[in-house]
Short mmCIF file of C-alpha atoms in Angstrom, two decimals:
data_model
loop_
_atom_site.label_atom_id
_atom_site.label_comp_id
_atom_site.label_asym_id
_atom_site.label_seq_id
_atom_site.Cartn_x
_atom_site.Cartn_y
_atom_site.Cartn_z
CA UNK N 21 0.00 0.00 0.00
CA UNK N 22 1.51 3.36 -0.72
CA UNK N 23 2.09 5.70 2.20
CA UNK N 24 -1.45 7.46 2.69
CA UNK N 25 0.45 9.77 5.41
CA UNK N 26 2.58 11.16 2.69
CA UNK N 27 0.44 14.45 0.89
CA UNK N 28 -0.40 12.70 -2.39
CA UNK N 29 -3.32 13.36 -4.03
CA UNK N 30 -6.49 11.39 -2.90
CA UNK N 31 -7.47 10.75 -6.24
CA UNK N 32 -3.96 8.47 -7.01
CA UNK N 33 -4.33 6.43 -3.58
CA UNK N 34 -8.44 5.52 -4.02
CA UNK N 35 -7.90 4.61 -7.90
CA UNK N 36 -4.92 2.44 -6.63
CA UNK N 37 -7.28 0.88 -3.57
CA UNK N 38 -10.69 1.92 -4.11
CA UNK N 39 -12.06 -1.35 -5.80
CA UNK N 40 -10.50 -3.61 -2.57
CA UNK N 41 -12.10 -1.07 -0.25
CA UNK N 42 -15.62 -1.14 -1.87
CA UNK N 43 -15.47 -4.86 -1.90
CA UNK N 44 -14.45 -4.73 2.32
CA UNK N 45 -17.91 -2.31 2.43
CA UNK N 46 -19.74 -4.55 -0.13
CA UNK N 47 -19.17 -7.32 3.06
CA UNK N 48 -21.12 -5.82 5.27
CA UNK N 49 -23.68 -3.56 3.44
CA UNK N 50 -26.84 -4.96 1.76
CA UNK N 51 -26.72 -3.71 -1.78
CA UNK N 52 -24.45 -1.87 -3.92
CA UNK N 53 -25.73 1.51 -3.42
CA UNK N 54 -25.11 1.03 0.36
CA UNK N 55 -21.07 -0.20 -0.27
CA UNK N 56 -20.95 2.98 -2.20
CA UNK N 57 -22.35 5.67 0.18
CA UNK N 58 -20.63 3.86 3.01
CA UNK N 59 -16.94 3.62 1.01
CA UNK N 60 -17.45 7.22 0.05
CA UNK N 61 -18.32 8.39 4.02
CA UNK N 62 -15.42 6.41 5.03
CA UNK N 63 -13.22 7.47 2.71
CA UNK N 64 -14.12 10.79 3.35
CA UNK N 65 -13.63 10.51 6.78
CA UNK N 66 -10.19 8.88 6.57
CA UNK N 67 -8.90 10.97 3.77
CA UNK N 68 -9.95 14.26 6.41
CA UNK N 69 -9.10 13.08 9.65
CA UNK N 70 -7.27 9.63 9.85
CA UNK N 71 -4.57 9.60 7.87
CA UNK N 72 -1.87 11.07 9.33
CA UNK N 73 -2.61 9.37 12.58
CA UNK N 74 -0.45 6.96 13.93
CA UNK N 75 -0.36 3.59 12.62
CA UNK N 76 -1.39 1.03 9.66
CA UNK N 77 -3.46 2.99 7.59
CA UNK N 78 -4.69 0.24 6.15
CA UNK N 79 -6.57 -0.90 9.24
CA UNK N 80 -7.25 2.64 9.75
CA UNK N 81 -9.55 2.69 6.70
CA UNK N 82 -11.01 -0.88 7.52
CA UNK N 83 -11.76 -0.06 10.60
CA UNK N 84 -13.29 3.44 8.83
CA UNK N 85 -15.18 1.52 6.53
CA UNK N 86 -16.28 -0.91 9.32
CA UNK N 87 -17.83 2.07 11.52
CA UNK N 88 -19.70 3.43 8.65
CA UNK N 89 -21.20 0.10 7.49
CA UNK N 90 -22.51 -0.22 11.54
CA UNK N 91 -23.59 3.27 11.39
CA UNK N 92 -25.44 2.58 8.34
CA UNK N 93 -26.83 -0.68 9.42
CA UNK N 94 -28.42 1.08 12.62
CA UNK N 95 -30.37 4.13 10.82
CA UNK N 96 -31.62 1.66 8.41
CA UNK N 97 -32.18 -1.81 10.42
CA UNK N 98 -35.67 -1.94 9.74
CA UNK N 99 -35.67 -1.18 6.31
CA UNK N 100 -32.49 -3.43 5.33
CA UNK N 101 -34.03 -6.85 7.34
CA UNK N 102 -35.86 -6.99 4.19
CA UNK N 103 -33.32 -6.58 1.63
CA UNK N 104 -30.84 -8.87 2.62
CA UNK N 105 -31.66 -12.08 1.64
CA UNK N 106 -32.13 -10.37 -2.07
CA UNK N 107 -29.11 -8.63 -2.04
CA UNK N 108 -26.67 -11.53 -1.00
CA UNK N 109 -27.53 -13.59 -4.20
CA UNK N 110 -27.66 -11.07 -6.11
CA UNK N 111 -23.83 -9.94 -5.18
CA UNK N 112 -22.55 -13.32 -6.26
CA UNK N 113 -20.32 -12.22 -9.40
CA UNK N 114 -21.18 -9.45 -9.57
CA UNK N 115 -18.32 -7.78 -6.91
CA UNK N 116 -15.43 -8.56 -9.14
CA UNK N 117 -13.86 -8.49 -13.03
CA UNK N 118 -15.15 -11.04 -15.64
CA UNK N 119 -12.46 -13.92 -15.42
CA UNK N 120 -11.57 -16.03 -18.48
CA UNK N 121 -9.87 -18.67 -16.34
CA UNK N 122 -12.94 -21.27 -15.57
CA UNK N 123 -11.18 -22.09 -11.80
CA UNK N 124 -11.07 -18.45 -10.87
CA UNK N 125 -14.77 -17.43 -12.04
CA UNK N 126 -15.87 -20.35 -10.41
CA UNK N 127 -13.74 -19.10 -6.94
CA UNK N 128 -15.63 -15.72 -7.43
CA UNK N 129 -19.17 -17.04 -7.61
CA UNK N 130 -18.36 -19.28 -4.63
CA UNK N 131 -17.30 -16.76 -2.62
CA UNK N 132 -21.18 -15.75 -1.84
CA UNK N 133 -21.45 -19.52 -0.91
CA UNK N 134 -19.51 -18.84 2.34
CA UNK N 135 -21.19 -18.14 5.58
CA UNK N 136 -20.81 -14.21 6.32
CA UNK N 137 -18.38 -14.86 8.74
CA UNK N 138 -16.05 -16.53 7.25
CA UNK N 139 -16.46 -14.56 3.78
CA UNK N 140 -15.51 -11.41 6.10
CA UNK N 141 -12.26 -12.72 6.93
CA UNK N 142 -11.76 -14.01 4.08
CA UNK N 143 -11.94 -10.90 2.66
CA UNK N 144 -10.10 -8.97 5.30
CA UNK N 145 -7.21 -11.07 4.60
CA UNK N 146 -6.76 -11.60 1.10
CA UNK N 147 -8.36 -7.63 0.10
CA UNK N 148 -7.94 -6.01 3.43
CA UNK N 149 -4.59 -6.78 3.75
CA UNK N 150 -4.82 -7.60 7.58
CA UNK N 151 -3.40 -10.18 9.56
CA UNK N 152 -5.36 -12.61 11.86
CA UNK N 153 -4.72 -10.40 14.74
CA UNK N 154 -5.87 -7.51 13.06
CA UNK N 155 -9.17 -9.28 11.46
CA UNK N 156 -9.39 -9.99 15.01
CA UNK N 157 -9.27 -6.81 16.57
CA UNK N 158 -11.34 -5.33 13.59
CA UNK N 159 -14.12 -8.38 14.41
CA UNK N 160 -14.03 -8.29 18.27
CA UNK N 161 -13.05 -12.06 17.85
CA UNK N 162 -9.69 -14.07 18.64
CA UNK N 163 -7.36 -14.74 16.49
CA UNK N 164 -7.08 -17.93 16.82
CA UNK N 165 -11.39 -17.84 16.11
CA UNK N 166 -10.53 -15.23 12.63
CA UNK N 167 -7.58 -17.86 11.52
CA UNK N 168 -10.12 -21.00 12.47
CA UNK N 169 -12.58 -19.64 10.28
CA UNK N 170 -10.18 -18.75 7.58
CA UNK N 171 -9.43 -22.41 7.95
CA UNK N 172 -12.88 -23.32 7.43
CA UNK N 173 -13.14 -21.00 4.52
CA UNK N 174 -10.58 -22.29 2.76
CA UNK N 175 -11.56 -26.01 3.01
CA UNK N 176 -15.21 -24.80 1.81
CA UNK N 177 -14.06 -22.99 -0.90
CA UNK N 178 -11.88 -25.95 -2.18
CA UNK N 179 -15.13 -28.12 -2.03
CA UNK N 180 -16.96 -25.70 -3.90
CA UNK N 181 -14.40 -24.56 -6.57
CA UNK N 182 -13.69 -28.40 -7.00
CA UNK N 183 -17.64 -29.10 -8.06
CA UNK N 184 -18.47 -25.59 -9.88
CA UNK N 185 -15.57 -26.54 -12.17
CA UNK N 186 -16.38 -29.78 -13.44
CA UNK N 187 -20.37 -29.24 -12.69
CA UNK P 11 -1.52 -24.48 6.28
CA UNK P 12 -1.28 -27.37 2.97
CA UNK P 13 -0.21 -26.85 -0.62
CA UNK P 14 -4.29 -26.71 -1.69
CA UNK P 15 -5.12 -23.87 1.01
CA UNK P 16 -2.18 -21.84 -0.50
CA UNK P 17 -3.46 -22.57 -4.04
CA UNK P 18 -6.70 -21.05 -3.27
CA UNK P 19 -5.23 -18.60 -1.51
CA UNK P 20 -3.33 -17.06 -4.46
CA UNK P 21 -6.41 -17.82 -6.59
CA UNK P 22 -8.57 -15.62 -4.30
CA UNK P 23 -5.49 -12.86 -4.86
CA UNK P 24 -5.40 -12.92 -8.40
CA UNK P 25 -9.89 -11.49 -8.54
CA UNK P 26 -9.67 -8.24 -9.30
CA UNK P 27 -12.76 -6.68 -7.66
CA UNK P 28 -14.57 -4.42 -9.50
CA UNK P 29 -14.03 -0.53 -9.08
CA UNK P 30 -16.36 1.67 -7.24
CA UNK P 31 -18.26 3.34 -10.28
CA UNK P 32 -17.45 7.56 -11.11
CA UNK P 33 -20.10 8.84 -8.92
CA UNK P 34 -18.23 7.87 -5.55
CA UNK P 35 -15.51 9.67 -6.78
CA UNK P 36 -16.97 12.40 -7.94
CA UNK P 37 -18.70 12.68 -4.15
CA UNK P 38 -15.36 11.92 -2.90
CA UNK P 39 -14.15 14.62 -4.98
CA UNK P 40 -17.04 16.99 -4.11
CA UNK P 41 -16.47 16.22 -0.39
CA UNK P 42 -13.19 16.34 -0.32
CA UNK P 43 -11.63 18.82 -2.97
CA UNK P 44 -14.14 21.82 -2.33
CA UNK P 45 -13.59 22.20 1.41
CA UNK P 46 -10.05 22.26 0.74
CA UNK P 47 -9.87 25.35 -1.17
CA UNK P 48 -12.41 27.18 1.11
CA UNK P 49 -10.06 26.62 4.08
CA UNK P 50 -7.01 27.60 2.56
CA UNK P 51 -5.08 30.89 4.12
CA UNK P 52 -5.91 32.74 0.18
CA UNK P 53 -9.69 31.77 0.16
CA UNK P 54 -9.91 32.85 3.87
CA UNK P 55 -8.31 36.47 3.13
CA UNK P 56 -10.56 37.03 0.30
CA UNK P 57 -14.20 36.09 2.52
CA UNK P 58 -12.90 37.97 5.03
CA UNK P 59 -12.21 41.06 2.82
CA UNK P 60 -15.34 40.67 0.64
CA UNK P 61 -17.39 40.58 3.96
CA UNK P 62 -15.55 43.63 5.36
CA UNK P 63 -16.41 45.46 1.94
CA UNK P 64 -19.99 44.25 1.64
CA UNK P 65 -20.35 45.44 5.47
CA UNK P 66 -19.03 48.87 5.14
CA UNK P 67 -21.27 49.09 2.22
CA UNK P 68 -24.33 48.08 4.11
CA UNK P 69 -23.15 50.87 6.92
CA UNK P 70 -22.82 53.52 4.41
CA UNK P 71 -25.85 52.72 2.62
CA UNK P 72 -28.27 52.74 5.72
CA UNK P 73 -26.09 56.63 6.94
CA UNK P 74 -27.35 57.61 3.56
CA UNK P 75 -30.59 56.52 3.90
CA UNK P 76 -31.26 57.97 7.47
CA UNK P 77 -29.15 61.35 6.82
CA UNK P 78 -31.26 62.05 3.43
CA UNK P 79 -34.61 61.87 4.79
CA UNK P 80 -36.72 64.69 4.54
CA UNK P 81 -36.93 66.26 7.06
CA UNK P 82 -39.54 67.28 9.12
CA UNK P 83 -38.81 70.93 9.51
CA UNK P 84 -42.44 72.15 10.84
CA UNK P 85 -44.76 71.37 13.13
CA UNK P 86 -47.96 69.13 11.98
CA UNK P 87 -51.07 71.03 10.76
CA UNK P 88 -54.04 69.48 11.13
CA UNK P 89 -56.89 70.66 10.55
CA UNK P 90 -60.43 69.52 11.97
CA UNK P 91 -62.62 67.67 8.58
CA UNK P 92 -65.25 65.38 10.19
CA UNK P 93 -66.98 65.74 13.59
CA UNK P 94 -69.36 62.86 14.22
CA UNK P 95 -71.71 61.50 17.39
CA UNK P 96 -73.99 59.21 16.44
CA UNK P 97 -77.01 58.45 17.95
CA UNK P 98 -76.74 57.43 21.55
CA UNK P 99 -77.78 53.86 22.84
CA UNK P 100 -80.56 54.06 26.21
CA UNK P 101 -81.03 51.21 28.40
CA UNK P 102 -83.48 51.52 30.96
CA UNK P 103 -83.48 48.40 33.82
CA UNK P 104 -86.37 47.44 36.07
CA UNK P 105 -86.59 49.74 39.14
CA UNK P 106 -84.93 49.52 42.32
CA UNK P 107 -85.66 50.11 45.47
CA UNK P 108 -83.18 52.92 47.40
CA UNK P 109 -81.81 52.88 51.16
CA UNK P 110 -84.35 55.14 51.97
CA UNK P 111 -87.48 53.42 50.56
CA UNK P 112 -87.88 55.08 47.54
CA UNK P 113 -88.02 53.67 43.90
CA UNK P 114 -85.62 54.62 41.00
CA UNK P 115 -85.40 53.34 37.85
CA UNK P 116 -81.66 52.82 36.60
CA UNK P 117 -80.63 54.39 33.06
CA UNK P 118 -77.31 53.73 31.40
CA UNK P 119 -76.43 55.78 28.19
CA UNK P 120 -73.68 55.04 25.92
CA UNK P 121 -72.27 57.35 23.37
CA UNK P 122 -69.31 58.17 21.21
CA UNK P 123 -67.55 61.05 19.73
CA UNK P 124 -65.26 60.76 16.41
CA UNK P 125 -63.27 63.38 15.01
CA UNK P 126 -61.05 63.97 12.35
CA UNK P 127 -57.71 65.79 11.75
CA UNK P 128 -55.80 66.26 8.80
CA UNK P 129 -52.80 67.38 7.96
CA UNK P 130 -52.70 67.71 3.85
CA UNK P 131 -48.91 68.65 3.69
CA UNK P 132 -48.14 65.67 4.45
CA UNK P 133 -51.55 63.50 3.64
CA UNK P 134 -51.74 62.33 7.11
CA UNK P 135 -54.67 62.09 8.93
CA UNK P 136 -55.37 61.73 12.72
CA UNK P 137 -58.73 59.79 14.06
CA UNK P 138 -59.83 60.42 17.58
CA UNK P 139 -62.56 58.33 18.54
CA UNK P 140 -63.73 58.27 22.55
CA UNK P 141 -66.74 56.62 23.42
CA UNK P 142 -68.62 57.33 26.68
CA UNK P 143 -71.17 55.70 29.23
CA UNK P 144 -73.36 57.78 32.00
CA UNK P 145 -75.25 55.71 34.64
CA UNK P 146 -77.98 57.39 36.42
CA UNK P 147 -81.58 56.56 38.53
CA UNK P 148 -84.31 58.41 37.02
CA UNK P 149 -86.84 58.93 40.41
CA UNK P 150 -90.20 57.55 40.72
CA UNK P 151 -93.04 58.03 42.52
CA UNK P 152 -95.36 55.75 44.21
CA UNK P 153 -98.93 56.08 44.58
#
């Protein structure tokens, strides 16, 4: 990750992370539109106020992104209980680039397959950048509990990669 | 960690996840570019002198206004154009009986003067209207 304390333009350090960051949001928003207003808040906030604190500034924007996905969850719990069940299938592919390679398409679209919590830390390791202790501290969890369900993860995603491919 | 987990691991690395589309960065840039420029030293100097300029203005505009009255240089003359009293209103009560055994009936009158003053120099005109009530026993006698 390049130095976000340094005083380069925004614009060159969100076009170089912005598509991991929205897919950390897309984990724990309901639709689209929501991993877009709450990557743009956080964002926002980090770019203003965060970034020249102390620190990993990678977790600094998780951890961003994390409080505006719970702050968005809470003004629109009632609303989104609805939505979710819609908005996990339709996410399946649809979070990252076209793939020619059969295995890794097949990876992507298995990815929804996951249970939430281990597609979280799944994708706070491999996109987030984060170690165990980190997912961890980001989760309120162990890390022995965030590398157990990486674990898990890993093992369900080699089931499901393994029959999507020669389905 | 085996051979397969790290396989999938580097799989999962190598999905590029899609970009956030123009309009977050356009709110990005909306949220984060303009407030920039408004706080910098430059844009501060120039508020700060426009609103000293615009204030003085303001001042010198309400002086004017308040210096180039015209002024009232004689006392008003008005001049007396309607007296009115209309008709006044009786009421008469049932008698009463006084402290010292004699009957009265009560009577209440109510009236009401209007007059009117102008003062064509300056097309004013002044409307004094007082209304008035008188209470009184009108005596009887008893037979």
């Amino acid at each position: 990750m390049n130095d976000a304390h340094s005083e380069q333009d925004w614009r060159a350090w969100f076009a170089e992370h912005g598509a991991r960051l929205r897919l950390i949001a897309r984990q724990w928003t309901r639709s689209d539109a929501d991993a877009d207003d709450v990557l743009q808040e956080a964002f926002v906030r980090f770019w203003k106020h965060q970034r020249h604190l102390p620190g990993n500034p990678n977790a600094l924007v998780v951890t961003s992104i994390r409080r505006a996905a719970l702050d968005l969850h809470r003004r629109t719990d009632r609303r989104a209980l609805r939505e979710q069940v819609v908005s996990v299938d339709a996410a399946a592919v649809a979070d990252f680039e076209p793939e020619a390679d059969p295995r890794l398409q097949a990876l992507a679209s298995s990815l929804p397959a996951l249970s939430a919590e281990q597609r979280e830390v799944v994708v706070l390791k491999i996109w987030g950048e984060l170690t165990f202790e980190q997912i961890g501290a980001q989760l309120e969890i162990s890390p022995n509990t965030a590398a157990s369900r990486w674990r898990y993860a890993m093992e369900a995603l080699r089931r499901l990669v393994t029959a999507r491919t020669y389905e | 960690m085996n051979n397969e987990d790290q396989d999938i691991e580097s799989a999962l690395r190598r999905l590029r996840p899609r970009s956030p589309g123009p309009a977050v960065v356009s709110a990005i840039g909306r949220a984060l570019d303009a407030p920039v420029a408004a706080a910098s030293p430059a844009a501060r100097g120039v508020i700060l002198r426009w609103s000293a300029v615009l204030s003085a203005a303001a001042a010198g505009l309400l002086g004017f206004l308040f210096f180039t009255r015209a002024p009232v240089t004689a006392a008003p003359e008005y001049q007396l154009v309607r007296a009115e009293q209309p008709p006044a209103a009786v009421d008469v009560f049932a008698p009463v009986r006084l402290a010292d055994g004699s009957f009265a009936r009560p009577v209440r009158v109510r009236w009401s003067n209007e007059t009117q003053w102008e003062d064509r120099r300056t097309n004013t005109r002044l409307i004094n209207y007082s209304p008035s009530e008188q209470f009184g026993l009108i005596p009887m006698e008893t037979y």
